[in-house]
Amino acid sequence: MSSLLISKYKSKKINMKSVARSVLFISLMFTCMHVFAEDLLKGTETNLIDMINGTGKKYLYIAEFVVACLAWVSQRTVKAFFGVIILAVGANIILKIGGII
């Protein structure tokens, strides 16, 4: 008798949408438990600004140049190279206006 019940439930197909919804619901429940946690990044804004104004600016420029070179190599156009450079200069202008740099 019990083997008939087990085989009845084993042959039933699993609805993947309902499994995905259940997993999403459970993960949201566990995420919501941490809503009232203390801010772990409190007080790190000054460290970030000091890093960007110090040696971080040099590494930021090197990373922007490497990304521009990779864009130029992958696209084989000078327009891609200068496009990345222009975006980097624009980001630096926005940081300058925001008072970060």
XYZ file of C-alpha atoms in Angstrom:
101
model
C 0.000 0.000 0.000
C 2.729 2.472 0.916
C 4.676 1.645 -2.239
C 1.642 2.644 -4.307
C 1.504 6.027 -2.583
C 5.228 6.617 -3.093
C 5.098 5.683 -6.769
C 2.062 7.921 -7.201
C 3.994 10.963 -5.957
C 7.272 10.038 -7.658
C 5.713 9.969 -11.102
C 4.161 13.413 -10.657
C 5.972 16.164 -12.597
C 7.315 19.141 -10.698
C 6.073 22.539 -11.806
C 9.278 24.594 -12.121
C 7.462 27.936 -11.918
C 6.072 27.102 -8.503
C 9.481 25.893 -7.317
C 11.111 29.111 -8.536
C 8.444 31.216 -6.846
C 8.891 29.294 -3.597
C 12.668 29.757 -3.670
C 12.247 33.470 -4.417
C 9.763 33.854 -1.572
C 12.022 32.078 0.917
C 15.077 34.099 -0.164
C 13.117 37.348 0.222
C 12.018 36.264 3.678
C 15.630 35.655 4.727
C 16.718 38.950 3.157
C 14.042 40.896 5.022
C 15.343 39.577 8.331
C 18.441 41.757 7.887
C 16.618 45.032 7.249
C 17.308 46.438 10.692
C 21.042 45.690 10.635
C 23.569 48.400 11.394
C 25.072 50.257 8.440
C 28.374 48.516 7.785
C 29.630 51.214 5.404
C 29.136 54.051 7.878
C 32.200 56.302 7.946
C 33.839 54.932 4.793
C 32.968 57.897 2.569
C 35.979 59.888 3.739
C 38.254 56.915 3.096
C 36.950 56.613 -0.469
C 37.410 60.320 -1.172
C 40.944 60.256 0.261
C 41.789 57.214 -1.863
C 40.447 58.827 -5.047
C 42.347 62.057 -4.363
C 45.562 60.171 -3.542
C 46.991 57.213 -5.419
C 43.567 56.015 -6.519
C 43.423 58.710 -9.211
C 46.523 57.261 -10.883
C 45.055 53.751 -10.920
C 41.736 55.108 -12.156
C 43.448 56.747 -15.133
C 45.402 53.562 -15.888
C 42.204 51.482 -15.752
C 40.412 53.932 -18.064
C 43.283 53.741 -20.568
C 43.283 49.922 -20.466
C 39.513 49.808 -21.050
C 39.888 52.236 -23.954
C 42.627 50.073 -25.499
C 40.516 46.936 -25.079
C 37.572 48.673 -26.748
C 39.817 49.749 -29.616
C 41.237 46.230 -30.056
C 37.834 44.548 -29.929
C 36.096 47.007 -32.279
C 39.059 47.899 -34.518
C 37.909 51.496 -34.756
C 39.445 54.634 -33.356
C 35.917 55.828 -32.579
C 35.615 53.188 -29.834
C 38.943 54.262 -28.310
C 38.012 57.930 -28.190
C 34.463 57.087 -27.073
C 35.775 55.427 -23.919
C 38.220 58.284 -23.346
C 35.391 60.829 -23.681
C 33.249 58.851 -21.214
C 36.173 58.778 -18.770
C 36.696 62.519 -19.070
C 32.956 63.047 -18.577
C 33.012 60.916 -15.428
C 35.945 62.954 -14.119
C 34.056 66.194 -14.795
C 31.012 64.881 -12.920
C 33.213 63.872 -9.971
C 34.830 67.330 -10.042
C 31.424 69.055 -10.027
C 30.253 66.797 -7.207
C 33.244 67.852 -5.142
C 34.681 64.364 -4.800
C 37.893 65.037 -6.725
